[in-house]
Coordinates of C-alpha atoms in Angstrom, one line a residue:
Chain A
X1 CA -8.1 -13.1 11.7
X2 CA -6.6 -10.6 9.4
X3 CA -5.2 -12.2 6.3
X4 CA -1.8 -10.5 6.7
X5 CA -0.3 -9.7 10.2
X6 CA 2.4 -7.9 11.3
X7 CA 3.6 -7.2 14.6
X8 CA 3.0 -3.4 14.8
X9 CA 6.3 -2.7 17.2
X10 CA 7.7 0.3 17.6
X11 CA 10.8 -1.7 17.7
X12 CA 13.5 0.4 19.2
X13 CA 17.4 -0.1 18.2
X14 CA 20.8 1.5 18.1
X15 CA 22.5 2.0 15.1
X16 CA 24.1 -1.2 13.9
X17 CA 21.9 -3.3 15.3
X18 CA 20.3 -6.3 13.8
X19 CA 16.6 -6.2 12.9
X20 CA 14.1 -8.6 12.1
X21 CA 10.7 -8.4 11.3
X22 CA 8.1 -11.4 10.4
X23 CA 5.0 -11.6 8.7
X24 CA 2.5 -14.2 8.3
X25 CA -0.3 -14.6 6.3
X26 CA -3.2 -16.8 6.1
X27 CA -4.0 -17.5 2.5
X28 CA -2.2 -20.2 1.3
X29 CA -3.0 -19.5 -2.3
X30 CA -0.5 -16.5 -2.2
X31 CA 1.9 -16.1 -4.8
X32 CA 4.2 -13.2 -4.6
X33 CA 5.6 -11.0 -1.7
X34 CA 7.1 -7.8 -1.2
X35 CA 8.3 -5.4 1.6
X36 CA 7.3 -2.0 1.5
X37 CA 8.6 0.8 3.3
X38 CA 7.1 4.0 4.4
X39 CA 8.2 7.0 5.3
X40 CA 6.9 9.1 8.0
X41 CA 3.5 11.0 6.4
X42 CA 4.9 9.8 2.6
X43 CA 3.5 7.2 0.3
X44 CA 4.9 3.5 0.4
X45 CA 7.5 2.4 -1.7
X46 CA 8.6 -1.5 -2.9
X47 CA 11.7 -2.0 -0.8
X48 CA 12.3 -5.3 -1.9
X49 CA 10.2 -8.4 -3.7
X50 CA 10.5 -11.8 -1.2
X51 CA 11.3 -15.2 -3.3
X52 CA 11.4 -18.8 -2.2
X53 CA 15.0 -18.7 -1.9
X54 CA 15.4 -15.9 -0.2
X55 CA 16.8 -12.7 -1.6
X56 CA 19.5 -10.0 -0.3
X57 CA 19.8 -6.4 -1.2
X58 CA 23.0 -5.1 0.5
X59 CA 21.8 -4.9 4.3
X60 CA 18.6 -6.1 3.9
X61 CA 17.5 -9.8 3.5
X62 CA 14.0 -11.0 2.8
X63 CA 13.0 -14.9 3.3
X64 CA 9.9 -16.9 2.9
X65 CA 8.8 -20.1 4.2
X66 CA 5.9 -21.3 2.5
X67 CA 5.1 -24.4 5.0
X68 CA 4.6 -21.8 7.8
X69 CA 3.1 -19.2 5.6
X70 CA 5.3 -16.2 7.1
X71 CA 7.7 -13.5 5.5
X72 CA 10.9 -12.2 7.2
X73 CA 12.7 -9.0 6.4
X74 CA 16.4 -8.8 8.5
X75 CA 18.8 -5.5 8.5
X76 CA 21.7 -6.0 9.4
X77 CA 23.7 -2.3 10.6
X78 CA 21.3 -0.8 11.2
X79 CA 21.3 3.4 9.8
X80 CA 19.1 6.1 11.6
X81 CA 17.7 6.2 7.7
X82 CA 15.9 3.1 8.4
X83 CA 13.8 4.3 10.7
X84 CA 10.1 4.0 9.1
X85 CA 7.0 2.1 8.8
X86 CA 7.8 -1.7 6.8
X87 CA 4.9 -2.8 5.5
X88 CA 4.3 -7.2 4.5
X89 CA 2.6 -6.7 0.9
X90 CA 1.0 -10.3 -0.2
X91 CA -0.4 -11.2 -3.8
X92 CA -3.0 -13.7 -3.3
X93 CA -4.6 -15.9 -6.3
X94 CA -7.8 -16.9 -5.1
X95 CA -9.5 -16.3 -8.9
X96 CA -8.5 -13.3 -9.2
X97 CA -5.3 -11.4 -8.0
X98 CA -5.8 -9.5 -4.3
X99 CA -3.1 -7.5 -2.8
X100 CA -3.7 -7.4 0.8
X101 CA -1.1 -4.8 2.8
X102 CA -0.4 -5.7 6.2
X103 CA -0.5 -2.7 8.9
X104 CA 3.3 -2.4 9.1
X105 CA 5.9 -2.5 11.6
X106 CA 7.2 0.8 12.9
X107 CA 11.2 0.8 13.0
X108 CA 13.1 3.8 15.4
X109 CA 16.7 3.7 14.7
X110 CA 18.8 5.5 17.9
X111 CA 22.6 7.1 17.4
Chain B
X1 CA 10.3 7.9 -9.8
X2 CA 6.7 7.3 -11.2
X3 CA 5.0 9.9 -11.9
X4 CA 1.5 10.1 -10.1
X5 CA 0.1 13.1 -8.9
X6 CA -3.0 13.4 -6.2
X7 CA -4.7 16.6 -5.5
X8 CA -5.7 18.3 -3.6
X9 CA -2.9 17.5 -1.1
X10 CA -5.0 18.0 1.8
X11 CA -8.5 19.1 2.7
X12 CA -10.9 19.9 5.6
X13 CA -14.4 19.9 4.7
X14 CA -17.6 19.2 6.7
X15 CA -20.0 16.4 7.0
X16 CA -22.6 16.1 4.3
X17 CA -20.3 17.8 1.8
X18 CA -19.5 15.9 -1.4
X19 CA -15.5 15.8 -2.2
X20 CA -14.3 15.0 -5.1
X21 CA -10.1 13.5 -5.0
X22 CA -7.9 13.8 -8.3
X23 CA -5.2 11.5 -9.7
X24 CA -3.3 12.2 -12.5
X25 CA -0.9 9.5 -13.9
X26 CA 1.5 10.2 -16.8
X27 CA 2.6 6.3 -17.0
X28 CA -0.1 5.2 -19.6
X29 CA -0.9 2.8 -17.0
X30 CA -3.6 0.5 -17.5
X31 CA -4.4 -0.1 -13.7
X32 CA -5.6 2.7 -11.1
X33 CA -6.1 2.0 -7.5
X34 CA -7.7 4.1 -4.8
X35 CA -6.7 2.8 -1.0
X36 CA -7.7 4.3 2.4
X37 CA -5.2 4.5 5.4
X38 CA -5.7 4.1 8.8
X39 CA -3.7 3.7 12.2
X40 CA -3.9 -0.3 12.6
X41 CA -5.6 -1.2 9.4
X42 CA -3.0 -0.5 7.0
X43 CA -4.1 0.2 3.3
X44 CA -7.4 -0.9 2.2
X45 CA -8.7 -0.4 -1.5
X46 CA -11.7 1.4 -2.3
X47 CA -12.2 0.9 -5.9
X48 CA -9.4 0.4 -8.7
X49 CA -9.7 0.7 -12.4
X50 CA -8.7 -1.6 -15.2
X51 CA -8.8 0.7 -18.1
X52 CA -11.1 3.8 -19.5
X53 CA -14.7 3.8 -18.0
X54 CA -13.8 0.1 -16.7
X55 CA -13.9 0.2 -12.7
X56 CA -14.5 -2.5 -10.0
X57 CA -15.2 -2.2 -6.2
X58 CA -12.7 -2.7 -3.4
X59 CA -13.0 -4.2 0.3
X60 CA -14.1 -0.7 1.4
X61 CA -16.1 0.7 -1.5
X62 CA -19.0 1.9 0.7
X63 CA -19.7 5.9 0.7
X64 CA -17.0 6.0 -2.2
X65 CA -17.4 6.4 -6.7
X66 CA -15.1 6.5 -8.8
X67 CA -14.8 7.6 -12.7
X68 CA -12.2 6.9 -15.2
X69 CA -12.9 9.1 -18.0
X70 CA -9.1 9.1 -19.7
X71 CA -5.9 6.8 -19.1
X72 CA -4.7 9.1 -16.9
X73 CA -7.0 10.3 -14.8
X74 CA -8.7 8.7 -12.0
X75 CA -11.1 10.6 -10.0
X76 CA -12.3 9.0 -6.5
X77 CA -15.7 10.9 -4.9
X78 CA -17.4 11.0 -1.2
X79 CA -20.9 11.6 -2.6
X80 CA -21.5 13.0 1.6
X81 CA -18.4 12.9 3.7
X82 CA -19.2 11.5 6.5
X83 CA -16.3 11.8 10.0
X84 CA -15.5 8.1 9.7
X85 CA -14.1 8.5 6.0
X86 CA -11.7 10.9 7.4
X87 CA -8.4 9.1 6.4
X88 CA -5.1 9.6 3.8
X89 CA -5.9 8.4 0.5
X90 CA -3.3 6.7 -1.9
X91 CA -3.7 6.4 -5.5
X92 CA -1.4 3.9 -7.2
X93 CA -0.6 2.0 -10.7
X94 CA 1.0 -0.9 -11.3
X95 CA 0.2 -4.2 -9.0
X96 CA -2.1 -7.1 -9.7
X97 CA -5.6 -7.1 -10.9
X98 CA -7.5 -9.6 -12.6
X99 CA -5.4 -12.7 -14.6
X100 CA -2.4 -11.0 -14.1
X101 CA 0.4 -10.2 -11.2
X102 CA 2.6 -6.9 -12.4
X103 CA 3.9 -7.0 -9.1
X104 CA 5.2 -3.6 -7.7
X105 CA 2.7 -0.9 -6.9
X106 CA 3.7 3.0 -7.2
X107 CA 2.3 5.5 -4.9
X108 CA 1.3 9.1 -4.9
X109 CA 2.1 11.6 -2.3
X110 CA -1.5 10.9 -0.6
X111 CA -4.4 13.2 0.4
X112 CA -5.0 13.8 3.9
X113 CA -8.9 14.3 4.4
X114 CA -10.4 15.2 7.8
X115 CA -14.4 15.6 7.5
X116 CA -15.5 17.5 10.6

């Protein structure tokens, strides 16, 4: 079992839509998440850091339930400038610090 | 944005033949990573670096050196390239390493290899 798994989509939407992703993991000694998001043949880039509260950037809104051990990532209106790759990006403590990248879901945004 | 530069950009070189990949940070950084890409796998680190001439393996350090001769450079080398180490490598600074969590990783541009 992979320590971080994502469902790899495509997911398919019109613009406006709502989008969720999840995430779980499978390391309960993680400590800190993040969302990635990669462009088509670019590098990854920190979209947004996931806290036990739950966090909102504008249209995007990252939770994290700890008990279940999963991530979520929701847009909300969707743009055709979301389309990309979102990768789940998990810190793990397990004597050291590990970042494990899941192998992302792939977002198509349709006018 | 932060400024991390990879080169070459891309490169096609046969089996057998050593290749040698360059990053070039201008961050001070103390932490270097190297990480492989590949369709289903996501990204998988090779080797990383915790400060001059101080470098650790990864998950998929196998077929794969690495030197760190100055803060800002980070060299990664395929002593014999081999077809299955034909990927898209990503060098990045930042993260967590060690005792510590610095949380967000930057990314170069990436350098596509094929070995034929």
């Amino acid at each position: 079992r992979k320590e971080v798994e994502q469902d790899p989509g495509p997911f398919n939407v019109p613009e406006g839509a709502t989008v969720a992703f999840n995430c779980t993991y499978s390391n309960s000694a993680s400590q800190s998440f993040f969302w990635y998001r990669q462009d088509c043949r670019k590098e990854p880039k920190l979209l947004m850091s996931v806290y036990s509260s739950g966090n909102e950037d504008g249209r995007f809104t990252a939770q994290l339930n700890r008990a279940s051990q999963y991530i979520s990532l929701l847009i909300r209106d969707s743009k055709l400038s979301d389309s990309a790759t979102y990768l789940c990006v998990v810190n793990m403590n397990t004597g050291g610090f590990k970042t494990i990248f899941g192998a992302g879901t792939r977002l198509f945004v349709k006018a | 944005d932060a400024g991390i530069t990879q080169s070459p950009r891309h490169k096609v070189t046969e089996t057998g033949t050593p290749v040698t990949l360059r990053c070039h940070q201008t961050e001070n950084h103390r932490y270097m990573y190297w990480y492989r890409q590949d369709p289903g796998h996501g990204l998988r680190l090779i080797h990383y670096s915790y400060g001059v001439k101080d470098t650790d393996k990864g998950e998929v350090s196998d077929g794969y050196s690495v030197s760190r001769s100055k803060t800002e450079d980070f060299l990664l080398t395929l002593e014999s390239a081999t077809s299955s180490q034909t990927s898209v490598y990503f060098c990045a600074i930042g993260g967590s390493l060690g005792r510590e969590d610095t949380g967000e990783l930057f990314f170069g541009e990436g350098s596509r290899l094929t070995v034929l």
